[in-house]
mmCIF file of C-alpha atoms and ligand atoms in Angstrom:
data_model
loop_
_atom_site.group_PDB
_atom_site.id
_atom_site.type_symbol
_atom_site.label_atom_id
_atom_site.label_comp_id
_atom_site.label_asym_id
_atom_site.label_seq_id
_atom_site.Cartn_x
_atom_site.Cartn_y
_atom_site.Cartn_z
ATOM 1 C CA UNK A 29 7.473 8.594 -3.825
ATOM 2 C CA UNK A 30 10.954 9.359 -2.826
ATOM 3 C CA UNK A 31 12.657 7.931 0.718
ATOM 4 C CA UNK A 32 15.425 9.097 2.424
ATOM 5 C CA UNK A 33 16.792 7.261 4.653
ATOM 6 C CA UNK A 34 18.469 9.094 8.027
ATOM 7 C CA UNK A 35 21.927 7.844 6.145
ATOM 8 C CA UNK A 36 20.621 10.219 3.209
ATOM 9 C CA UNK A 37 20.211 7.424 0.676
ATOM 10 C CA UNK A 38 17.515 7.649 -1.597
ATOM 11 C CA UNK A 39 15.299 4.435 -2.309
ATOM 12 C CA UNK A 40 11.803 5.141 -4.559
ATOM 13 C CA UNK A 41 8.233 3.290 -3.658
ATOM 14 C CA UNK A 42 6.308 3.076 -6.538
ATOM 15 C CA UNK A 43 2.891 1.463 -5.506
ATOM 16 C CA UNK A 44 1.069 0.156 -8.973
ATOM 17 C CA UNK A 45 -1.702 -1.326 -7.225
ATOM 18 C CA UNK A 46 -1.143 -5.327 -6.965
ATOM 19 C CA UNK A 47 3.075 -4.547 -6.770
ATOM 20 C CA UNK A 48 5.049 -2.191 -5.883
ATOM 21 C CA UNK A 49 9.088 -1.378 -6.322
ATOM 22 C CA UNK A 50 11.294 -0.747 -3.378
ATOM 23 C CA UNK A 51 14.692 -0.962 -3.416
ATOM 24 C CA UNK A 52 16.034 -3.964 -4.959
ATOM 25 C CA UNK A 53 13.188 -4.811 -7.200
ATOM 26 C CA UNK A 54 9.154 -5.260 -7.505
ATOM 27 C CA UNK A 55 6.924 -7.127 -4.633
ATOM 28 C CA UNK A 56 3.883 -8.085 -4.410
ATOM 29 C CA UNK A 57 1.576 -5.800 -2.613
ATOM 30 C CA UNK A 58 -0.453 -8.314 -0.072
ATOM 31 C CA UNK A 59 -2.081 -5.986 1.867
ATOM 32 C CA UNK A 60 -2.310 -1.962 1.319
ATOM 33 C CA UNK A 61 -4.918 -0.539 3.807
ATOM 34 C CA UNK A 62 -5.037 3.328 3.903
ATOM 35 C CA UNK A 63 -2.896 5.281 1.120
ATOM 36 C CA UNK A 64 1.058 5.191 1.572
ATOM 37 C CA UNK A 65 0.765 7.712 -1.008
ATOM 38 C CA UNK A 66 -0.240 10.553 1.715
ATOM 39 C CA UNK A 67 2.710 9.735 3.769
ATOM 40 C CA UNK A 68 5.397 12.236 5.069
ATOM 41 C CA UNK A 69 7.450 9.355 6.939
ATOM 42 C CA UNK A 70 7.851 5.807 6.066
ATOM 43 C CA UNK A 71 8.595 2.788 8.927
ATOM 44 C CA UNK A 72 9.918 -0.193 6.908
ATOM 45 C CA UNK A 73 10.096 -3.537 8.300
ATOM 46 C CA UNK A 74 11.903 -6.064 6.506
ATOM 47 C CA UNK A 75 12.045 -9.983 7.416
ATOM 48 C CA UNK A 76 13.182 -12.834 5.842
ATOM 49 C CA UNK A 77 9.950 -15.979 6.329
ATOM 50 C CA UNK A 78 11.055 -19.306 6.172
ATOM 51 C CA UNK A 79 9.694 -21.299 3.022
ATOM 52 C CA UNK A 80 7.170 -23.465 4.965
ATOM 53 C CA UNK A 81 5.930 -20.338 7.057
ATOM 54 C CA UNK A 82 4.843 -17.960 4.054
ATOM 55 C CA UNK A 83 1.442 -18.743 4.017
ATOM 56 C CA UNK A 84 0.907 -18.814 7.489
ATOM 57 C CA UNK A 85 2.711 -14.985 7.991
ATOM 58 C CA UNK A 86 0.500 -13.754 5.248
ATOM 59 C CA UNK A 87 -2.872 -15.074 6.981
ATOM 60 C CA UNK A 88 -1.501 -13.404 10.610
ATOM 61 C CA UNK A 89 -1.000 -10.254 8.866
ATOM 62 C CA UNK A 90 -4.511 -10.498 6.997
ATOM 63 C CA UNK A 91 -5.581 -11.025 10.558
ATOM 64 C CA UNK A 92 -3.959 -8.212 11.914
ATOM 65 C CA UNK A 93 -5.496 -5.981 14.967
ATOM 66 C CA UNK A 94 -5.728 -2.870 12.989
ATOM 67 C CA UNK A 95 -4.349 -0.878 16.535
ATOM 68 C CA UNK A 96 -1.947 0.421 14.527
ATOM 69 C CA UNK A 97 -4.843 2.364 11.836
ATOM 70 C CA UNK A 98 -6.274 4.463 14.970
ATOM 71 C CA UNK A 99 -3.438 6.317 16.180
ATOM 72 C CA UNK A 100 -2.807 10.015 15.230
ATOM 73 C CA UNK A 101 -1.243 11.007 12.240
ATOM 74 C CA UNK A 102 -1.322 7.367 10.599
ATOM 75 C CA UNK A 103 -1.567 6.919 6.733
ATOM 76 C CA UNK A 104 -1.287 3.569 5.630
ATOM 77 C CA UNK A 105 -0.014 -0.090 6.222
ATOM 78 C CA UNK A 106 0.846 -2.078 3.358
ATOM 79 C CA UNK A 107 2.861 -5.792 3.530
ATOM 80 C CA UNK A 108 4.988 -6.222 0.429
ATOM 81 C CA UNK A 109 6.626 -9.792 -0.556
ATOM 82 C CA UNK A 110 9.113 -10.427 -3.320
ATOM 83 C CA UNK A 111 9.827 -14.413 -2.916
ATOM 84 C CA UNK A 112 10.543 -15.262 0.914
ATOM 85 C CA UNK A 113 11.410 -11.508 1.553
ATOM 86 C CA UNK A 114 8.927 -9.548 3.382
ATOM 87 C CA UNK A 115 8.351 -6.094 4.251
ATOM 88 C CA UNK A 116 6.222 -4.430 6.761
ATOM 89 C CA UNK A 117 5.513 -0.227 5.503
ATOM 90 C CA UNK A 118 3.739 2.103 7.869
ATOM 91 C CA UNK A 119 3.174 5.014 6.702
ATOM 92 C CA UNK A 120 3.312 8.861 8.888
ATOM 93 C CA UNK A 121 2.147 11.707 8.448
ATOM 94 C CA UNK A 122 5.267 13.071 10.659
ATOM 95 C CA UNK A 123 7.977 11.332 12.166
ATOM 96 C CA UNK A 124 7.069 12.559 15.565
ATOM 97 C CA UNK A 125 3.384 10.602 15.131
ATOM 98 C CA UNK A 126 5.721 7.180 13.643
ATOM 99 C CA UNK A 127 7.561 7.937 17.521
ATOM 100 C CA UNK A 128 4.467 7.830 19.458
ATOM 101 C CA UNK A 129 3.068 4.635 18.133
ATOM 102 C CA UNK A 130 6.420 3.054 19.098
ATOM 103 C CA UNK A 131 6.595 4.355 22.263
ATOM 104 C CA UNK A 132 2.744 3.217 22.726
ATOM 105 C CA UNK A 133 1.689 0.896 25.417
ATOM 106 C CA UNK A 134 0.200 -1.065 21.961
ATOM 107 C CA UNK A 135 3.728 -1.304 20.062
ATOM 108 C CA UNK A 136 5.299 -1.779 23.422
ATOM 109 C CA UNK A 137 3.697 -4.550 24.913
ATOM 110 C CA UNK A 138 3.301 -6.734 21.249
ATOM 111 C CA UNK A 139 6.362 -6.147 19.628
ATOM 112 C CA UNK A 140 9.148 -5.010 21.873
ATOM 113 C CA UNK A 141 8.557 -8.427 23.764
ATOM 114 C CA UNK A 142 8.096 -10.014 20.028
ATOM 115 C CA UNK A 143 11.458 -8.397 19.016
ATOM 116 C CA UNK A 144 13.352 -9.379 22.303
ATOM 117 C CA UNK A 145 11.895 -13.139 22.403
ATOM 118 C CA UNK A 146 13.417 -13.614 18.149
ATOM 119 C CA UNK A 147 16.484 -11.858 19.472
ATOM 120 C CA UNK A 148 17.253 -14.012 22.802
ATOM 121 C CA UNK A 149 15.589 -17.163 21.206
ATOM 122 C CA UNK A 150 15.323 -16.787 17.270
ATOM 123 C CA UNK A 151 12.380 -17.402 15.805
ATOM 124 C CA UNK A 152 10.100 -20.708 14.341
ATOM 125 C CA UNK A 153 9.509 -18.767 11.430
ATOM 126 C CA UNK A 154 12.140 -16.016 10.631
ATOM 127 C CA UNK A 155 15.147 -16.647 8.772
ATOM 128 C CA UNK A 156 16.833 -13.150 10.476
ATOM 129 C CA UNK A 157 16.611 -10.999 12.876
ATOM 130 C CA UNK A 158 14.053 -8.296 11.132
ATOM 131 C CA UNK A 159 15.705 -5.299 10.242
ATOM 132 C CA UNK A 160 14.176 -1.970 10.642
ATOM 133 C CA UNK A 161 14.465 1.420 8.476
ATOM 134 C CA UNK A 162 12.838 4.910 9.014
ATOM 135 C CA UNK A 163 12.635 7.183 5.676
ATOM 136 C CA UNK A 164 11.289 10.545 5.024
ATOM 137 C CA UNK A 165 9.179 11.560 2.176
ATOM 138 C CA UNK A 166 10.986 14.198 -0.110
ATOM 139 C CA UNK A 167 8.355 16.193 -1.765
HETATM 140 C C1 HEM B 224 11.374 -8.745 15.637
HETATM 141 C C2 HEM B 224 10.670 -7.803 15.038
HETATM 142 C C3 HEM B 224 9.256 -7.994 14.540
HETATM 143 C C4 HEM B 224 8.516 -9.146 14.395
HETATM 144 C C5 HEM B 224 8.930 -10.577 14.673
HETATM 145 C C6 HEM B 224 7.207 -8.742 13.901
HETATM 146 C C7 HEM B 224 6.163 -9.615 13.612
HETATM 147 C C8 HEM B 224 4.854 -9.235 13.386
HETATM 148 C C9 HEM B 224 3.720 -10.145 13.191
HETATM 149 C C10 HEM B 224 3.814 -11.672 13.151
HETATM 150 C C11 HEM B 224 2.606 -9.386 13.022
HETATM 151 C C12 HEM B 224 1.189 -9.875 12.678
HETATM 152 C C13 HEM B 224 0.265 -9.786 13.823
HETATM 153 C C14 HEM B 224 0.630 -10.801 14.850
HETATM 154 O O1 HEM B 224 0.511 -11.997 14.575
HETATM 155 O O2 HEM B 224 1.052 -10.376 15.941
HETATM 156 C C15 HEM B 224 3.015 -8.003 13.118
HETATM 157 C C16 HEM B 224 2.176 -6.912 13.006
HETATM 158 C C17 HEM B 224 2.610 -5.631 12.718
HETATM 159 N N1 HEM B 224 3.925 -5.205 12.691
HETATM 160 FE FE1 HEM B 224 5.533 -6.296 13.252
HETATM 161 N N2 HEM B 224 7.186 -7.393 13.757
HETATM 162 C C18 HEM B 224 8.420 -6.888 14.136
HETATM 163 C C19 HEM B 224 8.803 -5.558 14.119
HETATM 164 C C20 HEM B 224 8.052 -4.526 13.570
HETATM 165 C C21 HEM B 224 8.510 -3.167 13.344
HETATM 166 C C22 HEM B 224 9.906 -2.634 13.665
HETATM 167 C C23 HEM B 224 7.459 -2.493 12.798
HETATM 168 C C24 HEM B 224 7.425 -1.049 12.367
HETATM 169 C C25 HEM B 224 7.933 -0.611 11.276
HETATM 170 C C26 HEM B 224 6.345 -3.402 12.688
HETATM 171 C C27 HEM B 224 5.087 -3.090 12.208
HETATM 172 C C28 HEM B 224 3.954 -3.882 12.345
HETATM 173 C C29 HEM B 224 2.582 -3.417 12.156
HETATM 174 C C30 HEM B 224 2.158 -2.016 11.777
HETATM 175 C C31 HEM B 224 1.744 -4.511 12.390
HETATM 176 C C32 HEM B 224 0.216 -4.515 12.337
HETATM 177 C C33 HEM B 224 -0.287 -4.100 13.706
HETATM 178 C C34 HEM B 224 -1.750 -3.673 13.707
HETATM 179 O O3 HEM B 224 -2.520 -3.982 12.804
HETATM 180 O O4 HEM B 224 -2.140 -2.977 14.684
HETATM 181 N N3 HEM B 224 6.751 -4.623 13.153
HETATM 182 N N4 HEM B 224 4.381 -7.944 13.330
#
């Protein structure tokens, strides 16, 4: 599928069942719940896990709530990993349905408080700050 990105630059997901390429290469797909496929807008996530805390980031995102899977308009979640380099895809049918998950009480009260506590005190098991990206699905 092709992404573009609200700069207009064009990246291509091409999920092959067990990996996947994105941007600068091919991951691993860890996890790939729902179909990305189906997908009109794409939230991207992308972190860089310290050596020693790869396993244990995989098992907290096998572990996840599934919160995100019941809200309106969602598609898919799928956790990529290409060496230490992780990244977190949900996937929308509309951007407006990607905006009300953020501005849920769920998203709110885990990872707005997450993302302020790694930016004010770093993290135990992040290399970087995460960085975020928001793509739409040309058909
Ligand atoms: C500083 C920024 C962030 C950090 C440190 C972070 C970290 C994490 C971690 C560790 C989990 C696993 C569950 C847990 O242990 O809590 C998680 C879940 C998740 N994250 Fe993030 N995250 C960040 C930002 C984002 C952003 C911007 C998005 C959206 C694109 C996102 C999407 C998700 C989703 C969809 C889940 C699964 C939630 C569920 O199953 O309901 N994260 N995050």
């Amino acid at each position: 599928m092709k992404l573009v990105n609200t700069d207009g630059q064009n990246t291509e997901l091409l999920i092959d069942g067990e990996t996947a390429t994105f941007k600068d290469g091919t991951y691993d797909v860890i996890i790939h719940d729902g179909d990305l496929n189906t997908a009109g807008h794409v939230a991207a996530n992308n972190f860089i896990v310290k050596e020693d805390y790869i396993k244990d980031m995989i098992k907290r995102f096998k572990g996840r709530k599934g919160n995100v899977d019941q809200y309106e308009g969602f598609r898919g979640f799928m956790l990529l990993k290409k060496d230490n380099k992780m990244t977190v895809l949900t996937g929308w049918q509309s951007t407006e349905d990607f905006k009300a998950w953020v501005d849920s009480e769920a998203f709110q009260n885990s990872h707005v408080k997450k993302e302020q506590r790694v930016k004010s005190e770093g993290s135990e098991y992040l290399e970087a700050m995460p960085v975020r990206e928001n793509f739409k699905v040309e058909a």
